Each structure stands twice: as structure tokens, then as C-alpha cells.
Coordinates of C-alpha atoms in Angstrom, one line a residue:
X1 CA 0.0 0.0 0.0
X2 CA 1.5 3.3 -0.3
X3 CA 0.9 6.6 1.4
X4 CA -1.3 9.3 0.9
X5 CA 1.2 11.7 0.3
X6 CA 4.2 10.9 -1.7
X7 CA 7.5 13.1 -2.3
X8 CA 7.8 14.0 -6.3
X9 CA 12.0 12.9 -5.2
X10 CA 10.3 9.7 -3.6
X11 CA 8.2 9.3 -7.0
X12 CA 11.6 9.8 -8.7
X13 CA 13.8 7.5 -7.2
X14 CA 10.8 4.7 -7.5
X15 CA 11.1 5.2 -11.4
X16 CA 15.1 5.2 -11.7
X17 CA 15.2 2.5 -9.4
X18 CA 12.8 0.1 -11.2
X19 CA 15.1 1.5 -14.4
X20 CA 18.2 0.3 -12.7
X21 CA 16.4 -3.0 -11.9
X22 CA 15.2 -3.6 -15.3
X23 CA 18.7 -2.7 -17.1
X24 CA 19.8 -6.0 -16.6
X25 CA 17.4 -8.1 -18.6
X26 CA 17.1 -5.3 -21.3
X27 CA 18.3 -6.6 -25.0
X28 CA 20.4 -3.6 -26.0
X29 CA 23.0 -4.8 -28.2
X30 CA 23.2 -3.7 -31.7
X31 CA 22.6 -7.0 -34.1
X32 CA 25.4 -8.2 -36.1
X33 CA 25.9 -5.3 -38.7
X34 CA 28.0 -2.0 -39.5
X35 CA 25.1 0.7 -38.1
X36 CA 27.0 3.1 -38.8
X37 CA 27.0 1.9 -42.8
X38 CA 23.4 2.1 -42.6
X39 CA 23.0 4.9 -40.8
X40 CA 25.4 7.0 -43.3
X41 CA 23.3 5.3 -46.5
X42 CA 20.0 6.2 -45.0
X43 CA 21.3 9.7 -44.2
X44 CA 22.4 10.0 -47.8
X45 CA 19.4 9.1 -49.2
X46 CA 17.4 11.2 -46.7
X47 CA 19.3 14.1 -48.0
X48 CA 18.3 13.9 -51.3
X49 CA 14.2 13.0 -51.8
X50 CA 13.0 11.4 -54.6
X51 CA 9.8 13.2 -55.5
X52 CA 10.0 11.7 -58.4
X53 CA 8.0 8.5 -57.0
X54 CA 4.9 11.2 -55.5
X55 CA 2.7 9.3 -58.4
X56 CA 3.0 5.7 -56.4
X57 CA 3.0 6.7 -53.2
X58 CA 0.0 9.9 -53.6
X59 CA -2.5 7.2 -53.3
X60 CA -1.3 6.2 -50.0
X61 CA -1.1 9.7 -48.9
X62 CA -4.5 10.5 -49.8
X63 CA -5.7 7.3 -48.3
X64 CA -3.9 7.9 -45.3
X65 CA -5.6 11.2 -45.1
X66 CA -9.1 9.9 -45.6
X67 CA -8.8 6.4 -43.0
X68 CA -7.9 9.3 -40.8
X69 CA -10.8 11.2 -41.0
X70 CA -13.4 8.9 -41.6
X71 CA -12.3 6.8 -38.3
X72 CA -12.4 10.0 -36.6
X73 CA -15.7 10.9 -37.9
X74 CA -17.2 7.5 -36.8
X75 CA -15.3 7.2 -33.4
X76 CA -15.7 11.4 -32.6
X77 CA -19.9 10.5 -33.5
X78 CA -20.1 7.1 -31.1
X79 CA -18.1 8.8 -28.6
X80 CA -20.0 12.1 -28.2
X81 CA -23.2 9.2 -28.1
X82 CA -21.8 7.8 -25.3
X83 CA -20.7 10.4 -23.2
X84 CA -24.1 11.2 -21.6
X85 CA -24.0 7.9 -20.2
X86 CA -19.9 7.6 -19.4
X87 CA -21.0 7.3 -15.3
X88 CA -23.5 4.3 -16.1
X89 CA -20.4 0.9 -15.0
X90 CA -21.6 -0.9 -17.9
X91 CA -20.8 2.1 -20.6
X92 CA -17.3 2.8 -18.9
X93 CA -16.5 -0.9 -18.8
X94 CA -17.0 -1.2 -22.7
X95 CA -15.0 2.6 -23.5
X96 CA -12.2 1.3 -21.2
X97 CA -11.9 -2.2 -22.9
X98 CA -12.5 -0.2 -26.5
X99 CA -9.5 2.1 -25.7
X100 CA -6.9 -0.6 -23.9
X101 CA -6.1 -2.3 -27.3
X102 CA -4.1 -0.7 -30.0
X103 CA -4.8 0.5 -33.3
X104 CA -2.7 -2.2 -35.0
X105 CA -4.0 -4.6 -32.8
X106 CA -7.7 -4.1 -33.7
X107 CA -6.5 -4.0 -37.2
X108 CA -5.2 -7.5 -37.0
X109 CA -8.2 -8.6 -35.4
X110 CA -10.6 -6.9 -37.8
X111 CA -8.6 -8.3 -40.8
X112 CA -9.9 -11.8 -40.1
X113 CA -13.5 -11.1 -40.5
X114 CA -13.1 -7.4 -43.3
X115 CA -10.3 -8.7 -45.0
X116 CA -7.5 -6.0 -45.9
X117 CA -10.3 -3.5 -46.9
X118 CA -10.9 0.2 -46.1
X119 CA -13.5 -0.8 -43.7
X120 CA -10.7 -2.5 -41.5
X121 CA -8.8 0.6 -41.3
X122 CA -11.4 2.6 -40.5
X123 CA -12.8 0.5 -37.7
X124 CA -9.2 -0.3 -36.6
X125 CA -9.2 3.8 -35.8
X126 CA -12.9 4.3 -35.4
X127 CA -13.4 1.7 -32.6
X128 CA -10.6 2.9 -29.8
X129 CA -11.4 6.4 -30.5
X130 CA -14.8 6.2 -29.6
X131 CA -13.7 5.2 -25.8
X132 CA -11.4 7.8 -26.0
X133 CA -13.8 10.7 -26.5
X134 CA -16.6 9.0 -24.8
X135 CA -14.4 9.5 -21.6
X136 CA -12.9 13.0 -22.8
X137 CA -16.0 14.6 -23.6
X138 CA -17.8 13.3 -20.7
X139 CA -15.4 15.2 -18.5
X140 CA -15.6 18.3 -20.7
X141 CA -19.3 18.1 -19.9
X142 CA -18.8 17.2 -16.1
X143 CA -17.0 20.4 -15.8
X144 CA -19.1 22.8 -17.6
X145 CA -20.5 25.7 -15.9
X146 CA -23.4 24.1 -13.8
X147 CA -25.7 27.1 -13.8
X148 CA -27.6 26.1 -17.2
X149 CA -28.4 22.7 -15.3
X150 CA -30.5 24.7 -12.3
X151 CA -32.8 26.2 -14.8
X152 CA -33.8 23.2 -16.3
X153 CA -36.7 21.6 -14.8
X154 CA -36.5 18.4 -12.3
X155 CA -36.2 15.0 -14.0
X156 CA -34.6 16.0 -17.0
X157 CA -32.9 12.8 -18.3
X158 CA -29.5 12.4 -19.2
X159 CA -29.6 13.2 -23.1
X160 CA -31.8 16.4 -23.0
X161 CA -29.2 17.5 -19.9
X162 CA -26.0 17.0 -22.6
X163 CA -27.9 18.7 -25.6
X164 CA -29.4 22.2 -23.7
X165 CA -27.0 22.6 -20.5
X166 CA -23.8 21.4 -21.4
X167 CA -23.0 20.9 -25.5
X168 CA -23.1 24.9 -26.2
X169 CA -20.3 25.9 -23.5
X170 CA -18.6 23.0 -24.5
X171 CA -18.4 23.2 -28.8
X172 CA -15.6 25.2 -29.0
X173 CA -13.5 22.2 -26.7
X174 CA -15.1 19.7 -28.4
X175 CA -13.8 21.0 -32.1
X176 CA -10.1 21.8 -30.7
X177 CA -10.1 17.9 -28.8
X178 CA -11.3 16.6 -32.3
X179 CA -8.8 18.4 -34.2
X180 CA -5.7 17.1 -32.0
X181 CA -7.5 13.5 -32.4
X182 CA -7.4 13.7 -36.0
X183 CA -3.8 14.3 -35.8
X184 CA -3.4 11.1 -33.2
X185 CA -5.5 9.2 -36.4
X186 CA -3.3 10.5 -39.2
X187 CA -0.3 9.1 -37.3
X188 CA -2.5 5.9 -36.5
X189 CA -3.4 5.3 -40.1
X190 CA -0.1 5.2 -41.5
X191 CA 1.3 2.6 -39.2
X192 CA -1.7 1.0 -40.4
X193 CA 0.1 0.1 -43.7
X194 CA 2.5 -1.6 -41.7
X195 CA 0.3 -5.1 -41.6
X196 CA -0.7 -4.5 -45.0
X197 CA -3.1 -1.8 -45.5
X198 CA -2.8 0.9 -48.5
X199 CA -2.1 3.4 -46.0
X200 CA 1.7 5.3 -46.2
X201 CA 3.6 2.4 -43.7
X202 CA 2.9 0.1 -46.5
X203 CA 4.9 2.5 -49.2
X204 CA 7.7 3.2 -46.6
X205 CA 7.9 -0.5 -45.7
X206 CA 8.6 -1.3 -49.4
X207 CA 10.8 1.4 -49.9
X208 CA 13.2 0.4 -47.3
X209 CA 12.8 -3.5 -47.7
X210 CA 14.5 -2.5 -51.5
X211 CA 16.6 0.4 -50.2
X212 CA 15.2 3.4 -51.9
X213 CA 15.9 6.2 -48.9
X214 CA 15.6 8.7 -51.3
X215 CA 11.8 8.0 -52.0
X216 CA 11.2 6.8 -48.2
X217 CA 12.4 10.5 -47.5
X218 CA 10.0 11.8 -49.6
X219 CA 7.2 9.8 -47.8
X220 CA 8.6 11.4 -44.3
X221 CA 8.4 14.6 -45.6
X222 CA 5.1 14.9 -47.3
X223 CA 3.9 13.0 -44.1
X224 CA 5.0 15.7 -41.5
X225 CA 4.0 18.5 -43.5
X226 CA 0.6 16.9 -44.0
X227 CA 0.8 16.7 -40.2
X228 CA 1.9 20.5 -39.9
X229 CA -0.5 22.2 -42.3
X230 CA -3.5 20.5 -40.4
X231 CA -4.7 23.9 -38.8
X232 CA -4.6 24.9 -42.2
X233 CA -6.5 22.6 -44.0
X234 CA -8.9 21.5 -41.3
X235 CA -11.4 24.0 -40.2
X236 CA -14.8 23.6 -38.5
X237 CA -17.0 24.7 -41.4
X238 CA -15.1 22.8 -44.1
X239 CA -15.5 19.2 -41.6
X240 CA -18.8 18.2 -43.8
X241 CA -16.9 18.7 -47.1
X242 CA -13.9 16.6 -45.6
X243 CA -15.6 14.0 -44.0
X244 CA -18.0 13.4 -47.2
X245 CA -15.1 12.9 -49.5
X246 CA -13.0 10.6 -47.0
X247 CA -16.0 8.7 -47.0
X248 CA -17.0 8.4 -50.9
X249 CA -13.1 7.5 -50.9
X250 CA -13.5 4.7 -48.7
X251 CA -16.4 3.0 -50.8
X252 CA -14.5 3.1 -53.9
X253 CA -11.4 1.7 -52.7
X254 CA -11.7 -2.1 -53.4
X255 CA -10.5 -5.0 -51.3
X256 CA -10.5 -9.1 -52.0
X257 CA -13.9 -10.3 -51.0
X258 CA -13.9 -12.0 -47.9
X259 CA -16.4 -15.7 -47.4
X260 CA -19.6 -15.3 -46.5
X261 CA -20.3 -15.5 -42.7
X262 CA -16.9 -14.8 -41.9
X263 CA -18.1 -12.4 -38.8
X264 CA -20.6 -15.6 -37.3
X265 CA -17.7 -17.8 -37.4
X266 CA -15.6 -15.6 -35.8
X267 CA -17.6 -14.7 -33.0
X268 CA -18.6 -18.4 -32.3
X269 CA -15.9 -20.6 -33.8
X270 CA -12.6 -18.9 -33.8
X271 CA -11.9 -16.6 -30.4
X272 CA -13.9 -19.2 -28.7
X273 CA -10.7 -21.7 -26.2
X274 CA -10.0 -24.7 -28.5
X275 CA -11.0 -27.0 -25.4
X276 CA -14.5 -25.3 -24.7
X277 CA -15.5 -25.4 -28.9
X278 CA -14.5 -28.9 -29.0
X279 CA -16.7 -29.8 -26.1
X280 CA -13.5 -31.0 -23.3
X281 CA -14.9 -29.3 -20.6
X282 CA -12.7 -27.1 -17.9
X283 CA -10.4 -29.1 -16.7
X284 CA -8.9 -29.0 -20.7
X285 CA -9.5 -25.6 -20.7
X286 CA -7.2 -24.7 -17.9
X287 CA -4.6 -27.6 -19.4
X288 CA -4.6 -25.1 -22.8
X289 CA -4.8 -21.8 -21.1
X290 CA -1.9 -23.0 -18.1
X291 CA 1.0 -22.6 -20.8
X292 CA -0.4 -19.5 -22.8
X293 CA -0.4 -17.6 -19.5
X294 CA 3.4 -19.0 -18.2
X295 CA 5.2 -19.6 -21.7
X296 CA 3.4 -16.5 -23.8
X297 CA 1.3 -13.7 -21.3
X298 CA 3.6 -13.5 -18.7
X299 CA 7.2 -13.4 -20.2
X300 CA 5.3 -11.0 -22.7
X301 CA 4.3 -8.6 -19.7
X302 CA 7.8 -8.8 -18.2
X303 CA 9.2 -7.8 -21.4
X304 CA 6.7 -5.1 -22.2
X305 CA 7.5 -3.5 -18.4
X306 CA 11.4 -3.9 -18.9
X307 CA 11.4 -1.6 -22.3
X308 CA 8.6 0.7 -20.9
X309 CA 10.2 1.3 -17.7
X310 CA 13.4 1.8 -19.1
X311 CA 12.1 4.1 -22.1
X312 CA 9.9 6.1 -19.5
X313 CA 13.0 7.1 -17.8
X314 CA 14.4 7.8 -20.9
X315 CA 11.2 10.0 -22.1
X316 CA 11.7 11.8 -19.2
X317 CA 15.6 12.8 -19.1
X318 CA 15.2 13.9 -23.0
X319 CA 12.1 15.6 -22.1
X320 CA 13.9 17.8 -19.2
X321 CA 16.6 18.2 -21.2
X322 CA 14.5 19.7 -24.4
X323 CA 12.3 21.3 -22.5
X324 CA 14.8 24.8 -22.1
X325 CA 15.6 25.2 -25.5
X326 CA 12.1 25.5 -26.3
X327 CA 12.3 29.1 -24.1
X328 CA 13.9 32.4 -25.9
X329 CA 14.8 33.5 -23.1
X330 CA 16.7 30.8 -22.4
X331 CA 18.1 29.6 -26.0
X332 CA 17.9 32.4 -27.8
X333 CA 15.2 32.7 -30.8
X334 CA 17.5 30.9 -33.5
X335 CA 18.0 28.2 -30.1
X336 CA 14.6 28.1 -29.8
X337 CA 13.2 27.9 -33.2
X338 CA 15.7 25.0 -33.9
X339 CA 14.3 23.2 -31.1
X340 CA 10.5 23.4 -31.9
X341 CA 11.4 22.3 -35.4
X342 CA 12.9 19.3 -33.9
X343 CA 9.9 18.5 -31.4
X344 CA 7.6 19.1 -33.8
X345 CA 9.0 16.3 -36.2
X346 CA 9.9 13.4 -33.8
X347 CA 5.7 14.2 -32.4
X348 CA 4.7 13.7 -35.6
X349 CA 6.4 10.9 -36.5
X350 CA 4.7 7.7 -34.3
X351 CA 6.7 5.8 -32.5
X352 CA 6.0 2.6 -34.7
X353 CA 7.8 4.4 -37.4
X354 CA 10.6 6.0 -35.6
X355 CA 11.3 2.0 -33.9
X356 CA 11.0 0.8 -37.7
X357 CA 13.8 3.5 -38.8
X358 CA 15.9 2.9 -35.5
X359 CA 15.2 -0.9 -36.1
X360 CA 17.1 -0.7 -40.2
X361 CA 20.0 1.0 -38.3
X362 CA 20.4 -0.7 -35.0
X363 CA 19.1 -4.7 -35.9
X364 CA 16.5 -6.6 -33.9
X365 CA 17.4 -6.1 -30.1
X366 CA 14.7 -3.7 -27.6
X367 CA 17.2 -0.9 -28.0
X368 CA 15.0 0.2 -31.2
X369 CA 11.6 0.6 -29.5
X370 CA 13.4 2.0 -26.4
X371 CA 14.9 5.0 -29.0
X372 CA 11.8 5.6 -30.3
X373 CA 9.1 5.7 -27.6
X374 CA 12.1 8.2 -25.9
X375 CA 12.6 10.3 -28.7
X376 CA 8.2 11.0 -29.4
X377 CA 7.3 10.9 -25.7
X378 CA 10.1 13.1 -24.2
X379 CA 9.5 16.0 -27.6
X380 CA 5.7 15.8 -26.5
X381 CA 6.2 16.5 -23.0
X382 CA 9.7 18.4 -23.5
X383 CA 7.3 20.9 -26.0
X384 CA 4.4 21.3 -23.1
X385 CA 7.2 21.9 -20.7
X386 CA 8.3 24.7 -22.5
X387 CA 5.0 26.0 -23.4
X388 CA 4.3 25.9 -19.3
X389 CA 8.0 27.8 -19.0
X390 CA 7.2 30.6 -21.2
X391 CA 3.4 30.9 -19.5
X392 CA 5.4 31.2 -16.1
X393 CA 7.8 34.2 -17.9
X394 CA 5.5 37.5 -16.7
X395 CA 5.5 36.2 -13.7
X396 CA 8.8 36.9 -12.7
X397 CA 11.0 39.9 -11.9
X398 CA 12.8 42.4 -14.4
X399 CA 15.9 41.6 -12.9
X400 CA 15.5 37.7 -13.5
X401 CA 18.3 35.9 -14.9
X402 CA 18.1 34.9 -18.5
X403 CA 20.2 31.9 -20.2
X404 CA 20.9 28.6 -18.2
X405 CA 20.4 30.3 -14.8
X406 CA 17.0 31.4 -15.6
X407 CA 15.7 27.7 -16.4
X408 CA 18.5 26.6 -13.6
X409 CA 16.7 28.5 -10.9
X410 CA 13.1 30.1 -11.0
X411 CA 11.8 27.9 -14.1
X412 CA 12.8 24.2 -13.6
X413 CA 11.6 24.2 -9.8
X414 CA 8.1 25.8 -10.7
X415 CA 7.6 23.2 -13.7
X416 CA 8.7 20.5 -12.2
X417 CA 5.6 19.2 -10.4
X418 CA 3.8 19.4 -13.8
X419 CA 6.3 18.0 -15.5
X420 CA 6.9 15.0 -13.2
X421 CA 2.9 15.0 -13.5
X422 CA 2.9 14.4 -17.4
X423 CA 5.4 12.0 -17.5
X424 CA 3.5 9.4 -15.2
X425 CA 0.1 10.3 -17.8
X426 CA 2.6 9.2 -20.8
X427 CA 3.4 6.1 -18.6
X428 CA 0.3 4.5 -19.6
X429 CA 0.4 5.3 -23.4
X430 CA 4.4 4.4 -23.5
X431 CA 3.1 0.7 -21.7
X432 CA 0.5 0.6 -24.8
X433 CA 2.9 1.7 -27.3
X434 CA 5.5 -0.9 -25.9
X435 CA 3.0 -3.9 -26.1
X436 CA 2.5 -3.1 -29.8
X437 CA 6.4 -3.1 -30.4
X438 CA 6.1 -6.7 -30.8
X439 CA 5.0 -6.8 -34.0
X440 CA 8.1 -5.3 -35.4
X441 CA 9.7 -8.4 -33.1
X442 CA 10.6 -6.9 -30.1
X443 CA 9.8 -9.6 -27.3
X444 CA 6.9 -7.7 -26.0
X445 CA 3.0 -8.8 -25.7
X446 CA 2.5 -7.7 -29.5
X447 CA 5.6 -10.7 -31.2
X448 CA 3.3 -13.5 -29.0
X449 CA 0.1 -11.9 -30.4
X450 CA 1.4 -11.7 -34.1
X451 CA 2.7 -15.1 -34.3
X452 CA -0.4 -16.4 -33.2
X453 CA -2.4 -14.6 -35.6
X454 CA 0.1 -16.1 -38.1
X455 CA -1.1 -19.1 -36.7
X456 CA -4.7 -18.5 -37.0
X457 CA -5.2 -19.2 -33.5
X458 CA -8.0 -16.0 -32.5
X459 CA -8.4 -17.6 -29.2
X460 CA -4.9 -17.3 -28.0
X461 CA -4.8 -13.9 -29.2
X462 CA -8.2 -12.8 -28.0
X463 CA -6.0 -14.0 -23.8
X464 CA -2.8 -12.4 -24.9
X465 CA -5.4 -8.7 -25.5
X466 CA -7.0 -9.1 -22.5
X467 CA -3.5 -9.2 -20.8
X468 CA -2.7 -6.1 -22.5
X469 CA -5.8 -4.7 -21.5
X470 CA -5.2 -5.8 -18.0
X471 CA -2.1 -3.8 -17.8
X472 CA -2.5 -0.8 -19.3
X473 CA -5.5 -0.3 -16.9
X474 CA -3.3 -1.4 -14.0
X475 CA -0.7 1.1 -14.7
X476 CA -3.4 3.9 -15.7
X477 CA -4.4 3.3 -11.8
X478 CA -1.2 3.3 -10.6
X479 CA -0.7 6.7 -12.7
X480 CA -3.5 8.0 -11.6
X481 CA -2.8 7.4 -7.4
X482 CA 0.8 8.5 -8.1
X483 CA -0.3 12.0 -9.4
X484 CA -2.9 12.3 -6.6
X485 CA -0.4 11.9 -3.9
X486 CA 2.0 14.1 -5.0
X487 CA -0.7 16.8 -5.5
X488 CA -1.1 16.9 -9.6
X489 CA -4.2 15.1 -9.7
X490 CA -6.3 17.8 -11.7
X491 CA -3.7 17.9 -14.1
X492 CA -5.6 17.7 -17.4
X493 CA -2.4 16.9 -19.7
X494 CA -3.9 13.4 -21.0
X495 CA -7.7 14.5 -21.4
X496 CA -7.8 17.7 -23.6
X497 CA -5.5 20.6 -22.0
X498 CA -2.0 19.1 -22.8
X499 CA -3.7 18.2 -26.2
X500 CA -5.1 21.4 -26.9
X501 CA -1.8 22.6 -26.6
X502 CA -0.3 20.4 -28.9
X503 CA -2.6 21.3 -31.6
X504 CA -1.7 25.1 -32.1
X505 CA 0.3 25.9 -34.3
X506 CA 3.2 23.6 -35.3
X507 CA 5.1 24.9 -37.9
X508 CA 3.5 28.3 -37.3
X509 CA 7.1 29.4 -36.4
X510 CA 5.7 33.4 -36.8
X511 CA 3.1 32.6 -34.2
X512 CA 5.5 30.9 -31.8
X513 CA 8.4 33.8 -31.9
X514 CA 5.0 36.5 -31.8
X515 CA 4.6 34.9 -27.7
X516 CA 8.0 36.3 -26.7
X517 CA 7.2 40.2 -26.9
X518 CA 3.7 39.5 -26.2
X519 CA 5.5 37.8 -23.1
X520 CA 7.5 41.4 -22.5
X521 CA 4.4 43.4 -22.8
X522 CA 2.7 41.4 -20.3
X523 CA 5.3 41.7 -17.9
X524 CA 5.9 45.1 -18.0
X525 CA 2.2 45.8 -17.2
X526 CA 2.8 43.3 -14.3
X527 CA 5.6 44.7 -12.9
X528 CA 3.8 46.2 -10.2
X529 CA 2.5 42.8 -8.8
X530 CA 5.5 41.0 -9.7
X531 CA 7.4 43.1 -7.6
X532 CA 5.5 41.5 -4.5
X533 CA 5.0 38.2 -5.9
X534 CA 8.0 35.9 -7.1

């Protein structure tokens, strides 16, 4: 049990001591090969992009683009109908198993009754992305101003409660939530393509499986500046037009037919335990599901926890240490703009990418996923870091230090409890992300759950999800009681204010510089209270 209160140095030295712990059974060591060779060949070809090959891969773009926002469409419409009812145990229970299970993972499961189709990819987003903003906008509405509610009459139900006394102070939170999910579901779709789909994965895998970096650059690019532009291209008014044409897209992309009653057999033949559909009974059941839990589940879960732990520490170390740049004040503006341009690619790139490129240069081993859940996590909460930093800038004196003193000593100590706070909400995502690792063969929950879909065997992998499911809700709880005792509990970084913040503006580098003298003007008008504040 552990105490109501906790130290954030107590929380600390918890995390680098279960990193320490886990070090040893880590598989860090580069495979066989020269990766510096690769490296220098990949950077060579990186350097010089092959548009050239924009006619084969500007299908895959474009349906990329429209998986993307018809999933969110569908999962943004189920989720908003479920968010009246997120406090009924039945409702949450479903959003919480819907959410638990990765993209890919509902892709792979989806495949074996849709067939590589559009429809898979669009469910595969569609269906955790509904839990995901049934719970968000359920809060969003929970914390609305209550006075609307008073002046509704006694006995109002539930739905006409949402639709008069909530939905209009909420619309504008709503739009900018749905906006950074799209963004989550562009990334999603194009890892899509890495178990087959025609999404952009699919392109880059072929790329590098013959060697082309030059046209695999041009895939990266296009792919962060459709990411960038999305403010851009993306607004409220033109949604309809958007979500119209992603869905006449989807309808005329064709797909191999799949055999008829393929959905029926699934539901009763193939996730159904091999002992219970052939009639043995329980006593064969627990003899099948005995070495699935001790030989696949549970080495799975210890390797998913080692890379996890280890790549949370990691997150959080590159996060810190990004984190100052990201200020003027501290960096300088040509300091600072080089850093947002850095964040702003590794977030855009999903970690299942960035461990596919680490995994060409460094070989099979867990040092690739470790690299790459690192690299997005800690520019995520490295960029909200500094976002909180500059916030905290008219709050100090004139006379404050600027450079490495001023992070050093009136910045880092203030952002600290908000950043420790963000880093235990990434815990949980980094656990999901690490469980899905295993289909690029890292040793982790997903490698057991591939090779038994390999194997056609549903049943096993309908255990080894609800293992995964199992864990990322234990370590959302732990998350959860960890920030409450150290006092960050209303911290909103995972729900909609970190990811509000992550939607403005990424590229907009005019927009970001604009906050520094906005910043000065600010300051000097609170120079008066300053001077008796910090």
C-alpha cells in the first residue's frame, strides 16, 4: 500500500530504481551489422528525396488522409453518443476495454472477418477512438458551468441535460479535442500500412525493404508537412466537405472479397478456447490456457515492463533536457526555433515508425523501440514543458536571470511538479505503445500476439489482449494514485488541456516567436505585482 502523500524525489527515485532493476534483462546490443553503414546510407538518401515517385505513393497519402478522418468521424460520433452515459459501469466498462487495445491490434483482429479492406482501417481507428472521446468529452461536460443545469426543470434525463445545458459551452473544446484526435489518427493510419493496409507504412515499408531512402524520404516529408499544415487545412465549417469525401473514398477503394459468414464464425468458432468449442470441458481448458499464461502472457508482460520502464526514464531525461531550448529567453530565438522544429518532427512521426527506422539501423534487439518511444514521448512532454515555461515568464521579476540560470533557478523548480505529473500520464500510453512493439519483433506482448495470428489461432490472441488490456488499466491506476499523492491530480495533460496545446500551431514558427514580446508586454504591465510576488 502506499501513502497518501508521496515526495515527487520519492516518486523519482521509485522510477530510476525500477530503471536500474530492469537494465539488466534489457536486450540492448546492436545485431550483427555495421550501423553506422546504414546509418550514413539512409542519411544520404534522406538528404536527397525522390519526388519523383509522388505518383506511387500519392494514393497512399491521400488514403492515409481519408482512414484518418473517416475513423475519426465515426469514433468522434459514437463517442459524443456515449458520453451522456460515461458514469453508467456498464458504458465505462466497454469505453475502457475499447481504448486498452491498440490500433494495429484491432487491425489485425478486424482483418480476419473485413479482409485488408478500407473498412478495417477505419474500424481499426474508429473503434478505440470512440472510448477515447466518450471519456474526454464526458469530462468536458462534467466540468461545464453548472448554472444552465439549475434552470432546467426536475427529471430532465441524461440526453436532453448534454444537448441544452452542457453541449453549447462545450463546442468550441469539443472541435479543438477533435482536431488534436485527428492528428493522433493520421499518425495511426499510416502505421496501419505496416500489416498490410494501402495506407503510407505500406509504401515506406517497401521502400526500405528494397533500399530506396531517397523515395522513403520523400514519404517522411510529405507525411510531417501533411501533419503540420493541419490547422490549415482543417477547419470547422469545411468538416462536412472533408468527412463526405474521406467517405466516398472509402467506398471506392476495393478490397479481395472475404467468405460469406466470416463475422458468425468468428464470433462463435474462432476466439472461442479450442477446449471449450470442441466440447472437453474445464479441466482441458485450464490444461490449454496454463502454458499461454506461463510460456506467452507473462514473459510478454515482463518484457513489455522492462522496455517501458526503461524508455519512460528515458522519455523523461530527453524531455527535461528539451524542454529549455524551447524558451527564448533561455536559448535564444534561433535556439529556440531550432528546437520546436525538432519537437515538432519526432511528435509527428509515431513511435512505430521512428522504432521501424531505429530498427534498419540498429538490428532486432529492444534498444529500437526504447529510442523511439524516448525520442516522441520526451518531444511531446519536452514541448508542453516549455509551453508551461514561457506561460510562467510575466510572472517573474525584471531583474530575472536569463540563459541557463534562468531555467537553472526560477523555471525548472516551478515546472517540475507538472512535469513529473505528465510524465506518469505518458506512462500508460508508452506501456500501450510498448505492447505493440512486438509486431516489429521486439519480445513484448505484441511478437506473441502476431505469431499467433500467423497461426490463426483468435483464441490465443483474444487472452494475450486481454492481458494487455489488464495492464494498461493497472498502470493507468497506478498513474492516476501516483499523481494524486503528490498533488497533480487535476492535471488535465492526458484529457484535452495538454492536447489542446499540442494542436496550435506547429510549424507556425511566426506565431511561436510573436509569444516572446507579447510575453515582454505582459510583464511590463505586471511589474507592479510581480514586484511583491516571485
Amino acid at each position: 500500500m502506499l501513502p497518501e502523500t508521496l515526495s515527487r524525489r520519492s516518486v523519482v527515485a521509485i522510477f530510476l530504481g525500477a530503471a536500474v532493476i530492469c537494465m539488466p534483462f534489457a536486450d540492448l546490443a546492436p545485431a550483427g551489422h555495421d550501423p553506422w553503414a546504414v546509418l550514413e546510407r539512409m542519411l544520404r538518401g534522406m538528404l536527397a528525396p525522390d519526388f519523383g515517385s509522388v505518383d506511387r505513393i500519392g494514393r497512399a497519402l491521400w488514403l492515409t488522409l481519408t482512414f484518418a478522418v473517416a475513423g475519426v468521424a465515426v469514433g468522434g460520433a459514437a463517442g459524443f453518443a456515449l458520453a451522456p452515459f460515461y458514469d453508467l459501469r456498464p458504458v465505462r466498462a466497454v469505453c475502457i476495454a475499447l481504448r486498452s487495445v491498440h490500433e494495429l491490434f484491432w487491425a489485425l483482429l478486424l482483418m480476419q472477418v473485413l479482409g485488408i479492406s478500407a473498412a478495417t482501417g477505419v474500424l481499426a481507428i474508429a473503434l478505440p477512438y470512440a472510448g477515447i472521446f466518450a471519456k474526454v468529452f464526458s469530462e468536458q461536460m462534467s466540468e461545464a458551468d453548472r448554472g444552465p443545469l439549475a434552470a432546467l426543470p426536475p427529471g430532465t434525463d441524461s440526453l436532453s441535460r448534454a444537448f441544452y445545458a452542457r453541449l453549447p459551452l462545450i463546442r468550441s473544446r469539443m472541435w479543438t479535442y477533435t482536431t488534436y484526435r485527428l492528428e493522433c489518427g493520421l499518425r495511426s493510419s499510416a502505421v496501419l500500412g505496416f500489416v498490410g493496409l494501402p495506407t503510407l507504412g505500406f509504401q515506406l515499408d517497401g521502400f526500405f525493404k528494397i533500399g530506396d531512402y531517397g523515395a522513403a524520404s520523400a514519404i517522411l516529408l510529405l507525411y510531417i508537412l501533411m501533419i503540420a499544415t493541419l490547422r490549415h487545412w482543417m477547419r470547422l465549417r469545411l468538416a462536412p466537405l472533408w468527412v463526405a469525401a474521406a467517405f466516398v473514398s472509402v467506398a471506392m477503394v476495393r478490397s479481395p472479397p472475404m467468405g460469406s459468414g466470416a463475422l458468425w464464425r468468428f464470433l462463435t468458432e474462432d476466439i472461442v478456447p479450442a477446449p471449450l468449442r470442441q466440447g472437453e470441458g474445464l479441466a482441458a481448458f485450464w490444461d490449454w490456457l496454463q502454458p499461454l499464461l506461463w510460456g506467452q502472457a507473462l514473459p510478454g508482460l515482463a518484457a513489455t515492463l522492462v522496455v517501458g520502464q526503461i524508455a519512460l526514464v528515458l522519455t523523461g531525461a530527453i524531455a527535461f533536457a528539451v524542454a529549455a531550448p524551447v524558451i527564448p529567453r533561455v536559448s535564444g530565438r534561433v535556439g529556440a526555433a531550432v528546437t520546436h522544429l525538432g519537437l515538432v518532427v519526432l511528435r509527428s512521426l509515431p513511435e512505430y515508425m521512428l522504432a521501424y527506422l531505429f530498427l534498419q539501423v540498429c538490428g532486432p534487439s529492444m534498444l529500437p523501440a526504447i529510442l523511439a518511444l524516448a525520442l516522441h514521448n520526451g518531444a511531446i512532454i519536452g514541448h508542453l514543458t516549455g509551453r508551461e515555461g514561457l506561460a510562467l515568464l510575466p510572472q517573474l521579476r525584471r531583474d530575472a536571470p536569463r540563459g541557463v540560470s534562468l531555467w537553472g533557478y526560477e523555471l525548472a523548480p516551478r515546472l517540475f511538479g507538472s512535469f513529473l505529473a505528465l510524465c506518469l500520464y505518458r506512462w500508460e500510453i508508452i506501456l500501450r505503445e510498448t505492447a505493440v512493439m512486438g509486431l516489429l519483433g521486439v519480445m513484448t506482448l505484441g511478437f506473441f500476439v502476431d505469431a499467433a495470428v500467423a497461426e490463426l489461432r483468435m483464441d490465443r490472441v483474444l487472452v494475450l489482449l486481454v492481458a494487455v488490456g489488464l495492464l494498461t488499466s493497472a498502470v493507468d491506476g497506478l498513474s492516476r494514485g501516483l499523481r494524486r499523492r503528490i498533488g497533480r491530480s487535476a492535471l488535465r495533460a492526458g484529457a484535452d488541456g495538454a492536447d489542446r496545446a499540442l494542436t496550435a500551431e506547429p510549424f507556425d514558427l511566426r506565431l511561436y516567436h510573436a509569444k516572446a514580446p507579447d510575453t515582454r508586454r505582459r510583464s511590463r504591465s505586471g511589474e507592479a505585482d510581480n514586484r511583491s510576488g516571485l
